[in-house]
mmCIF file of N, CA and C in Angstrom:
data_model
loop_
_atom_site.group_PDB
_atom_site.id
_atom_site.type_symbol
_atom_site.label_atom_id
_atom_site.label_comp_id
_atom_site.label_asym_id
_atom_site.label_seq_id
_atom_site.Cartn_x
_atom_site.Cartn_y
_atom_site.Cartn_z
ATOM 1 N N MET A 1 24.833 -1.104 45.363
ATOM 2 C CA MET A 1 24.481 -2.000 44.590
ATOM 3 C C MET A 1 25.007 -2.221 43.344
ATOM 4 N N ALA A 2 25.295 -0.983 42.354
ATOM 5 C CA ALA A 2 25.611 -0.950 41.171
ATOM 6 C C ALA A 2 27.267 -1.397 41.258
ATOM 7 N N VAL A 3 27.967 -0.671 42.005
ATOM 8 C CA VAL A 3 29.380 -0.980 42.316
ATOM 9 C C VAL A 3 29.508 -2.662 42.546
ATOM 10 N N GLN A 4 28.716 -3.236 43.471
ATOM 11 C CA GLN A 4 28.773 -4.640 43.672
ATOM 12 C C GLN A 4 28.621 -5.327 42.500
ATOM 13 N N CYS A 5 28.041 -4.971 41.537
ATOM 14 C CA CYS A 5 27.326 -5.593 40.417
ATOM 15 C C CYS A 5 28.327 -5.367 39.180
ATOM 16 N N GLY A 6 29.414 -4.710 39.534
ATOM 17 C CA GLY A 6 30.232 -4.107 38.467
ATOM 18 C C GLY A 6 29.804 -3.159 37.231
ATOM 19 N N MET A 7 28.864 -2.320 37.692
ATOM 20 C CA MET A 7 28.265 -1.190 36.720
ATOM 21 C C MET A 7 28.341 0.087 37.464
ATOM 22 N N SER A 8 28.091 1.075 36.535
ATOM 23 C CA SER A 8 28.345 2.197 36.937
ATOM 24 C C SER A 8 26.771 2.605 37.584
ATOM 25 N N SER A 9 26.854 3.483 38.523
ATOM 26 C CA SER A 9 25.565 3.834 39.094
ATOM 27 C C SER A 9 24.527 4.484 38.208
ATOM 28 N N MET A 10 25.270 5.098 37.143
ATOM 29 C CA MET A 10 24.251 5.831 36.094
ATOM 30 C C MET A 10 23.644 4.507 35.281
ATOM 31 N N SER A 11 24.439 3.529 34.789
ATOM 32 C CA SER A 11 23.831 2.432 34.086
ATOM 33 C C SER A 11 22.717 1.890 34.898
ATOM 34 N N TYR A 12 22.987 1.582 36.324
ATOM 35 C CA TYR A 12 21.977 0.952 37.107
ATOM 36 C C TYR A 12 20.687 1.698 37.119
ATOM 37 N N ARG A 13 20.819 2.929 37.066
ATOM 38 C CA ARG A 13 19.729 4.188 37.313
ATOM 39 C C ARG A 13 18.838 3.935 36.100
ATOM 40 N N ARG A 14 19.681 3.943 35.122
ATOM 41 C CA ARG A 14 18.827 3.773 33.662
ATOM 42 C C ARG A 14 18.175 2.452 33.834
ATOM 43 N N TYR A 15 18.675 1.372 34.135
ATOM 44 C CA TYR A 15 18.052 0.091 34.118
ATOM 45 C C TYR A 15 16.632 0.146 35.113
ATOM 46 N N GLU A 16 16.868 0.720 36.272
ATOM 47 C CA GLU A 16 15.760 0.828 37.097
ATOM 48 C C GLU A 16 14.562 1.638 36.524
ATOM 49 N N SER A 17 14.835 2.730 35.886
ATOM 50 C CA SER A 17 13.953 3.749 35.533
ATOM 51 C C SER A 17 13.246 3.197 34.083
ATOM 52 N N GLY A 18 13.877 2.282 33.388
ATOM 53 C CA GLY A 18 13.414 1.489 32.069
ATOM 54 C C GLY A 18 13.901 2.379 30.995
ATOM 55 N N GLU A 19 14.968 3.372 31.171
ATOM 56 C CA GLU A 19 15.482 4.046 30.206
ATOM 57 C C GLU A 19 16.435 3.409 29.255
ATOM 58 N N ARG A 20 16.940 2.128 29.697
ATOM 59 C CA ARG A 20 17.737 1.204 29.105
ATOM 60 C C ARG A 20 17.450 -0.269 29.634
ATOM 61 N N GLU A 21 17.773 -1.115 28.648
ATOM 62 C CA GLU A 21 17.523 -2.511 29.166
ATOM 63 C C GLU A 21 19.050 -3.273 29.357
ATOM 64 N N PRO A 22 19.315 -3.888 30.406
ATOM 65 C CA PRO A 22 20.469 -4.592 30.472
ATOM 66 C C PRO A 22 20.742 -5.765 29.420
ATOM 67 N N SER A 23 21.970 -5.934 29.443
ATOM 68 C CA SER A 23 22.551 -7.169 28.495
ATOM 69 C C SER A 23 22.379 -8.321 29.442
ATOM 70 N N LEU A 24 21.973 -9.293 28.601
ATOM 71 C CA LEU A 24 22.015 -10.834 29.248
ATOM 72 C C LEU A 24 23.364 -11.043 30.277
ATOM 73 N N SER A 25 24.317 -10.582 29.995
ATOM 74 C CA SER A 25 25.216 -10.784 31.141
ATOM 75 C C SER A 25 25.099 -9.876 32.249
ATOM 76 N N LYS A 26 24.536 -8.753 32.187
ATOM 77 C CA LYS A 26 24.108 -7.926 33.386
ATOM 78 C C LYS A 26 23.194 -8.421 34.177
ATOM 79 N N LEU A 27 22.032 -9.175 33.431
ATOM 80 C CA LEU A 27 20.843 -9.807 34.110
ATOM 81 C C LEU A 27 21.516 -11.038 34.906
ATOM 82 N N CYS A 28 22.292 -11.950 34.253
ATOM 83 C CA CYS A 28 23.000 -12.757 34.906
ATOM 84 C C CYS A 28 23.735 -12.518 36.277
ATOM 85 N N VAL A 29 24.299 -11.285 36.154
ATOM 86 C CA VAL A 29 25.085 -10.570 37.360
ATOM 87 C C VAL A 29 24.086 -10.259 38.424
ATOM 88 N N LEU A 30 23.066 -9.540 38.021
ATOM 89 C CA LEU A 30 21.790 -9.347 39.014
ATOM 90 C C LEU A 30 21.226 -10.530 39.582
ATOM 91 N N ALA A 31 21.057 -11.490 38.828
ATOM 92 C CA ALA A 31 20.332 -12.509 39.337
ATOM 93 C C ALA A 31 21.361 -13.605 40.290
ATOM 94 N N ASP A 32 22.527 -13.637 40.043
ATOM 95 C CA ASP A 32 23.486 -14.097 40.818
ATOM 96 C C ASP A 32 23.543 -13.183 42.276
ATOM 97 N N TYR A 33 23.639 -11.785 42.206
ATOM 98 C CA TYR A 33 23.752 -11.032 43.115
ATOM 99 C C TYR A 33 22.513 -11.285 44.273
ATOM 100 N N PHE A 34 21.350 -11.446 43.665
ATOM 101 C CA PHE A 34 20.100 -11.701 44.445
ATOM 102 C C PHE A 34 19.858 -13.018 44.875
ATOM 103 N N GLY A 35 20.637 -14.132 44.308
ATOM 104 C CA GLY A 35 20.556 -15.616 44.380
ATOM 105 C C GLY A 35 19.193 -15.827 44.077
ATOM 106 N N ILE A 36 18.870 -15.586 42.682
ATOM 107 C CA ILE A 36 17.812 -16.072 42.074
ATOM 108 C C ILE A 36 18.130 -16.380 40.614
ATOM 109 N N THR A 37 16.899 -16.908 39.951
ATOM 110 C CA THR A 37 17.232 -17.432 38.427
ATOM 111 C C THR A 37 16.683 -16.391 37.824
ATOM 112 N N LEU A 38 17.149 -16.362 36.428
ATOM 113 C CA LEU A 38 16.858 -15.330 35.512
ATOM 114 C C LEU A 38 15.297 -15.557 35.089
ATOM 115 N N ASP A 39 14.647 -16.467 35.190
ATOM 116 C CA ASP A 39 13.132 -16.492 35.169
ATOM 117 C C ASP A 39 12.602 -15.788 36.442
ATOM 118 N N GLN A 40 13.071 -15.862 37.507
ATOM 119 C CA GLN A 40 12.625 -15.180 38.834
ATOM 120 C C GLN A 40 12.743 -13.699 38.570
ATOM 121 N N LEU A 41 13.968 -13.546 38.239
ATOM 122 C CA LEU A 41 14.272 -11.937 38.032
ATOM 123 C C LEU A 41 13.500 -11.320 36.799
ATOM 124 N N ALA A 42 13.147 -12.151 35.958
ATOM 125 C CA ALA A 42 12.070 -11.502 34.924
ATOM 126 C C ALA A 42 10.553 -11.783 35.225
ATOM 127 N N GLY A 43 10.288 -12.366 36.364
ATOM 128 C CA GLY A 43 8.875 -12.517 36.981
ATOM 129 C C GLY A 43 8.196 -13.521 36.212
ATOM 130 N N ARG A 44 9.176 -14.631 35.695
ATOM 131 C CA ARG A 44 8.379 -15.625 34.914
ATOM 132 C C ARG A 44 8.119 -16.763 35.924
ATOM 133 N N GLU A 45 8.707 -16.639 37.007
ATOM 134 C CA GLU A 45 8.546 -17.815 37.996
ATOM 135 C C GLU A 45 8.410 -17.166 39.420
ATOM 136 N N PRO A 46 8.038 -17.645 40.499
ATOM 137 C CA PRO A 46 7.902 -17.022 41.603
ATOM 138 C C PRO A 46 9.122 -16.746 42.455
ATOM 139 N N LEU A 47 9.343 -15.858 43.063
ATOM 140 C CA LEU A 47 10.681 -15.832 43.940
ATOM 141 C C LEU A 47 10.685 -16.538 45.218
ATOM 142 N N PRO A 48 11.726 -17.216 45.509
ATOM 143 C CA PRO A 48 11.788 -18.210 46.654
ATOM 144 C C PRO A 48 11.322 -17.764 47.916
ATOM 145 N N PHE A 49 11.346 -16.389 48.252
ATOM 146 C CA PHE A 49 11.017 -15.793 49.714
ATOM 147 C C PHE A 49 9.646 -15.112 49.472
ATOM 148 N N GLY A 50 8.747 -15.835 48.485
ATOM 149 C CA GLY A 50 7.328 -15.287 48.600
ATOM 150 C C GLY A 50 7.023 -14.038 48.296
ATOM 151 N N GLU A 51 7.753 -13.384 47.417
ATOM 152 C CA GLU A 51 7.426 -11.734 47.199
ATOM 153 C C GLU A 51 6.973 -11.831 45.464
ATOM 154 N N GLY A 52 6.983 -12.991 44.862
ATOM 155 C CA GLY A 52 6.594 -12.900 43.570
ATOM 156 C C GLY A 52 5.370 -13.351 42.928
#
């Protein structure tokens, strides 16, 4: 996942653990990867596949 999103695996692990916050540009990459909006990624809108 990290490689596909253009980041190191260590950076991705730190984002997942809450140790670091991703930049806006990295959030956009993640949202694009999952095919969702930034609001959906942030939990402000429901996910299109009913998991939010």
